[in-house]
Short mmCIF file of C-alpha atoms in Angstrom, two decimals:
data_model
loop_
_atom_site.label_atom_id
_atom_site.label_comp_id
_atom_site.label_asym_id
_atom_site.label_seq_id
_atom_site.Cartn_x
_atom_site.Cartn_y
_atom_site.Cartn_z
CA UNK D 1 -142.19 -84.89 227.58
CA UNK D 2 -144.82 -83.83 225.27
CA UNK D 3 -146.05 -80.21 224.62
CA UNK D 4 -148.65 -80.91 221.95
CA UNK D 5 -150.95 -83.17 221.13
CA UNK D 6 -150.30 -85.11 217.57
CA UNK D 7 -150.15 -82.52 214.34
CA UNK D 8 -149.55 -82.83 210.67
CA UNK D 9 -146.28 -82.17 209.97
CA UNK D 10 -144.92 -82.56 205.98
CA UNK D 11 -147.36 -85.69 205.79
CA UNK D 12 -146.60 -87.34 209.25
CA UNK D 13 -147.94 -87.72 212.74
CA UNK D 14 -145.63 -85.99 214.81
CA UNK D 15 -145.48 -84.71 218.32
CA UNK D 16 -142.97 -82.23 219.69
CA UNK D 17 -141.09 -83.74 222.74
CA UNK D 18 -138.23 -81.99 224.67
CA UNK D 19 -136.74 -83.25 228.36
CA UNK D 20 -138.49 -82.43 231.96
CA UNK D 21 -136.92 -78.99 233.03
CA UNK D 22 -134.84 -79.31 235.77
CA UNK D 23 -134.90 -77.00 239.19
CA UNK D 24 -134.93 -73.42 238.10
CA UNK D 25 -134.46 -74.39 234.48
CA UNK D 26 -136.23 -72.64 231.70
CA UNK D 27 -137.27 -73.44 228.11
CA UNK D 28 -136.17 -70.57 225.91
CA UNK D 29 -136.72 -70.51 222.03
CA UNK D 30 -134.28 -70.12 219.27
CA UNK D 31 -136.49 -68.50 216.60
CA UNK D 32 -134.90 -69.41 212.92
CA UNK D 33 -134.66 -66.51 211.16
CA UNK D 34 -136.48 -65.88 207.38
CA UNK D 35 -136.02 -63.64 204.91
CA UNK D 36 -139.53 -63.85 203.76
CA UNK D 37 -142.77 -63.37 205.65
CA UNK D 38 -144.38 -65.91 204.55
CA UNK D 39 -141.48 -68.54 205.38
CA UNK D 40 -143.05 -71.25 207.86
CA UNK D 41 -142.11 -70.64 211.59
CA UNK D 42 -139.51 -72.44 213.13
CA UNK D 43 -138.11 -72.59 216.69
CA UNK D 44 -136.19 -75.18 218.71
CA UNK D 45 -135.80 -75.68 222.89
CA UNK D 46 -132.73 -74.50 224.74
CA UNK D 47 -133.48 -75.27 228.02
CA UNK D 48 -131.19 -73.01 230.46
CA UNK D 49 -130.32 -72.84 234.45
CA UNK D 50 -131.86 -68.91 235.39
CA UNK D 51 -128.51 -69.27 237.86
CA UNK D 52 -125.84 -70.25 234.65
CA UNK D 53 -123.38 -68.11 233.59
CA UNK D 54 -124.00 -69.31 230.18
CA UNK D 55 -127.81 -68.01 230.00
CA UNK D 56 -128.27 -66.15 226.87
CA UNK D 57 -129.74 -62.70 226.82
CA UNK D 58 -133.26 -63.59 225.93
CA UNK D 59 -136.65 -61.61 225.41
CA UNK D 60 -140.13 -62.35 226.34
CA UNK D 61 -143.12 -61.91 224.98
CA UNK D 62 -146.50 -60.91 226.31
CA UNK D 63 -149.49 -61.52 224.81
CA UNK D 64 -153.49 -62.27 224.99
CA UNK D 65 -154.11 -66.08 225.36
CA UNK D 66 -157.82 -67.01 224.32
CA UNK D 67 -159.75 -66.56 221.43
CA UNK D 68 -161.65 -69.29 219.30
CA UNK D 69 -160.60 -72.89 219.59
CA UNK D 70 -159.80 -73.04 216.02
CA UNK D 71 -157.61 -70.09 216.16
CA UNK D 72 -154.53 -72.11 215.53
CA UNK D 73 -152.20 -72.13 213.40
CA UNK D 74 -148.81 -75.07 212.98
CA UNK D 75 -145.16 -74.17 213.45
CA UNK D 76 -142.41 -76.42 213.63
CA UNK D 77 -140.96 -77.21 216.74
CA UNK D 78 -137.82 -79.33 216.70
CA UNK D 79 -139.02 -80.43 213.21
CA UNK D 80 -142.07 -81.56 214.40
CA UNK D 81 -145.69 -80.20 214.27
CA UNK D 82 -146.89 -77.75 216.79
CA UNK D 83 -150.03 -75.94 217.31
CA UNK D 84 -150.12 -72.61 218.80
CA UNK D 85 -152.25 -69.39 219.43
CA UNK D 86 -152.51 -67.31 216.30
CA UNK D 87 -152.17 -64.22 218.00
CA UNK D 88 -148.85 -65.68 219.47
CA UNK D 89 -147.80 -66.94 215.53
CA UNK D 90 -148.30 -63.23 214.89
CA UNK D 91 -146.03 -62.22 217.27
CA UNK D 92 -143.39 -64.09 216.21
CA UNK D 93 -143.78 -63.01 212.36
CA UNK D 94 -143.06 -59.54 213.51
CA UNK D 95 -140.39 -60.66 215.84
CA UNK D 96 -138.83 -63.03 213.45
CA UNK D 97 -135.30 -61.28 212.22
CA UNK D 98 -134.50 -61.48 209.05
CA UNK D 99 -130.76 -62.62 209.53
CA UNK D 100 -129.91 -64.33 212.81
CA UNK D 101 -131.32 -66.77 215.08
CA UNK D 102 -133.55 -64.94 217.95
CA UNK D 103 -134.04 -65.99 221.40
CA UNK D 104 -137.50 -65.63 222.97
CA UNK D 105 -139.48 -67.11 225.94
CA UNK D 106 -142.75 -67.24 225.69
CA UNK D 107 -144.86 -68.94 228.12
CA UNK D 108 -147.47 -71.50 226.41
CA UNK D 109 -144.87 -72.87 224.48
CA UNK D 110 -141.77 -72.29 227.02
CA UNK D 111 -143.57 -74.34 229.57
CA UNK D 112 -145.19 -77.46 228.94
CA UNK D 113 -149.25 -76.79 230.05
CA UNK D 114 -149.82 -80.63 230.33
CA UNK D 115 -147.70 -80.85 233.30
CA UNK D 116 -149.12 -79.21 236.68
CA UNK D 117 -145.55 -79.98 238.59
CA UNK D 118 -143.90 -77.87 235.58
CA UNK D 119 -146.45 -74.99 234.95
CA UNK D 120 -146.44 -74.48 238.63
CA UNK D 121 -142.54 -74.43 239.30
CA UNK D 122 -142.47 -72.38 236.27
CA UNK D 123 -145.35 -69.69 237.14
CA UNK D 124 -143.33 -69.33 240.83
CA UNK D 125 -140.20 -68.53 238.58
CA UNK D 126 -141.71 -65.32 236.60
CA UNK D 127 -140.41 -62.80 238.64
CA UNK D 128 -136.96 -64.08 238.00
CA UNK D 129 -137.60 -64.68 234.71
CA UNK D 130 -139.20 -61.18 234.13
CA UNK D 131 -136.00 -59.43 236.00
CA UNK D 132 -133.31 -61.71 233.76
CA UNK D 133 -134.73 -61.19 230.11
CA UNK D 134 -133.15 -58.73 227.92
CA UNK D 135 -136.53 -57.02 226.74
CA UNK D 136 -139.81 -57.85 227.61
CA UNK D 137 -141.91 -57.60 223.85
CA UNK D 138 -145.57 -56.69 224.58
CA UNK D 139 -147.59 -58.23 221.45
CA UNK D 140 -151.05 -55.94 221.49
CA UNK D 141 -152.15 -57.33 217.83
CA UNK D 142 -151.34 -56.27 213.83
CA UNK D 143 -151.12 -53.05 213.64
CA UNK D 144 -154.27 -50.90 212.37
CA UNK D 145 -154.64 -47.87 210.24
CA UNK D 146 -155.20 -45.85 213.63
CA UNK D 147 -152.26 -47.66 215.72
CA UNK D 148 -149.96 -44.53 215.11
CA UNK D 149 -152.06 -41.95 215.76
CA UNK D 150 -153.29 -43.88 219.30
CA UNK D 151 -149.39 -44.29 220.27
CA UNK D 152 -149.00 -40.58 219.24
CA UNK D 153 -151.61 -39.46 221.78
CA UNK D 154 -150.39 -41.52 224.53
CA UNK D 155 -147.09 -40.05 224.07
CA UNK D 156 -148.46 -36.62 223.92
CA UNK D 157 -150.54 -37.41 227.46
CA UNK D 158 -147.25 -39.26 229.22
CA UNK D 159 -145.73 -35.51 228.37
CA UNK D 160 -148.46 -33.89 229.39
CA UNK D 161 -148.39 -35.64 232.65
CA UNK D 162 -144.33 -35.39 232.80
CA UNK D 163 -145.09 -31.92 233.25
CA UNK D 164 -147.79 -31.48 235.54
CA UNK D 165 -146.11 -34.17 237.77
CA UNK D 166 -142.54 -35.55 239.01
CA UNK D 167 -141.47 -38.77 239.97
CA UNK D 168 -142.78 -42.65 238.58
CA UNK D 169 -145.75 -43.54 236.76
CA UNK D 170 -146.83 -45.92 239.38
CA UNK D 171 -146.21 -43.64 242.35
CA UNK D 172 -148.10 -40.67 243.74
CA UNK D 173 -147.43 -37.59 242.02
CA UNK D 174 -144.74 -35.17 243.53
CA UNK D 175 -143.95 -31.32 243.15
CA UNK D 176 -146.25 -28.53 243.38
CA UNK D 177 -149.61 -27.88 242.72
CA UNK D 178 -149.34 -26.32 238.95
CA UNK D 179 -151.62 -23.38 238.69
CA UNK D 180 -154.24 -22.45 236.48
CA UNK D 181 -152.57 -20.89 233.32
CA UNK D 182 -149.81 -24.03 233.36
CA UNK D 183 -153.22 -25.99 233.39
CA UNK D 184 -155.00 -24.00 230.93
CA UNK D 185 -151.05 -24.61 228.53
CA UNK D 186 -151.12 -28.41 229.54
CA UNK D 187 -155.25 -28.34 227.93
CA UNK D 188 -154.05 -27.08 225.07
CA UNK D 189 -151.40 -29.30 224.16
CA UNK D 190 -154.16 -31.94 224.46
CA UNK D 191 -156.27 -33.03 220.86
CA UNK D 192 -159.39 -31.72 221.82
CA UNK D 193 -162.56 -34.30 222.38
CA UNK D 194 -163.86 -33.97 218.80
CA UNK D 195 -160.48 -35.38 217.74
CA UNK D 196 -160.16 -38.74 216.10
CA UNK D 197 -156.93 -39.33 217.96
CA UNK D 198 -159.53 -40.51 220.96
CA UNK D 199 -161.67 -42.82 218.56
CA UNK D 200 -157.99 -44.33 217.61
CA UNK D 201 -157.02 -44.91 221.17
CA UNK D 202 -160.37 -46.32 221.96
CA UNK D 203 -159.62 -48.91 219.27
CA UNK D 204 -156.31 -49.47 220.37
CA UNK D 205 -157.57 -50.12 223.86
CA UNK D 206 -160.52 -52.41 222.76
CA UNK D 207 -157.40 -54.94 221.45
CA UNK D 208 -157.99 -58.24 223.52
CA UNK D 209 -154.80 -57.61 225.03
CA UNK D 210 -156.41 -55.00 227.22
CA UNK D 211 -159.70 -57.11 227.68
CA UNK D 212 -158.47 -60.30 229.00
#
């Protein structure tokens, strides 16, 4: 089964095959480690039952698909030539370990997107997937001279919030109504507007990640 349509690869036409995926299989990715940055990318299949006992821990990654066509770049894939997302080569730079072999699913290359039988199986399997990986690795982009000060603030709000409220993010809030001077102590503990903290999470929230 083919992934990717013909690439150069060291000088030769090459395509990246691995085998059909069986029922409730899944194609993880044994990322090579490099010492060096700027050491060419390398990952290979392992193809895995979700129901073995043998099914490594494993971590996925999330990340924005789209950009411009010709935002590609070439790994190699089973010694052969593939093409991929930049913004999903970038990913795996950062992830890369220096050391030891990493294991990573990540969708456009985990399942093959030329085959509608696979990429639907596969999309009706993410739950499973989701609830089995070790870590789930959210890829927003290369980090910018304001990243730290955006994650700073959102930490600062999530406490902010932690106080004023109990329970889950996702649920509604619990406990009682705070009153005025914890509000007024909450404000205060807040950058004010004129702060550049809000200009650097405006930035980090303009990533494509958040756009798509």
């Amino acid at each position: 089964m083919s992934i990717q349509r013909p690439a150069q690869h060291d000088g030769t036409e090459g395509v990246c095959y691995r085998r059909p995926l069986e029922n409730r299989e899944i194609c993880l990715l044994e990322l090579a480690p490099a010492v060096s940055q700027d050491s060419p990318i390398k990952v290979n299949f392992r193809p895995c039952s979700l129901d073995s006992n043998e099914l490594p821990d494993f971590e996925m990654i999330s990340y924005a698909w789209g950009g411009a066509e010709d935002d590609m770049v070439e790994i190699s894939c089973e010694g052969k030539g593939l093409m991929i997302m930049k913004n999903l080569s970038d990913a795996l730079l950062f992830l890369r370990s220096r050391h030891r072999p990493r294991i990573l699913w990540a969708d456009s290359i985990s399942i093959d997107q030329s085959d509608l039988q696979e990429s639907s199986a596969q999309v009706g399997l993410m739950p499973i997937i989701t609830w089995k990986a070790a870590r789930s690795n959210i890829w927003i982009g290369p980090r910018m001279p304001s990243t730290k000060s955006a994650f700073e603030l959102l930490s600062k709000l999530l406490e902010v919030r932690n106080l004023l409220f109990k329970g889950p993010l996702l649920l509604p809030p619990q406990g009682n109504t705070p009153s005025l001077q914890q509000l007024e102590d909450y404000r205060r503990m807040i950058p004010a507007p004129s702060s550049p903290d809000w200009k650097a999470l405006e930035e980090l929230l303009d990533a494509r990640f958040f756009t798509r």
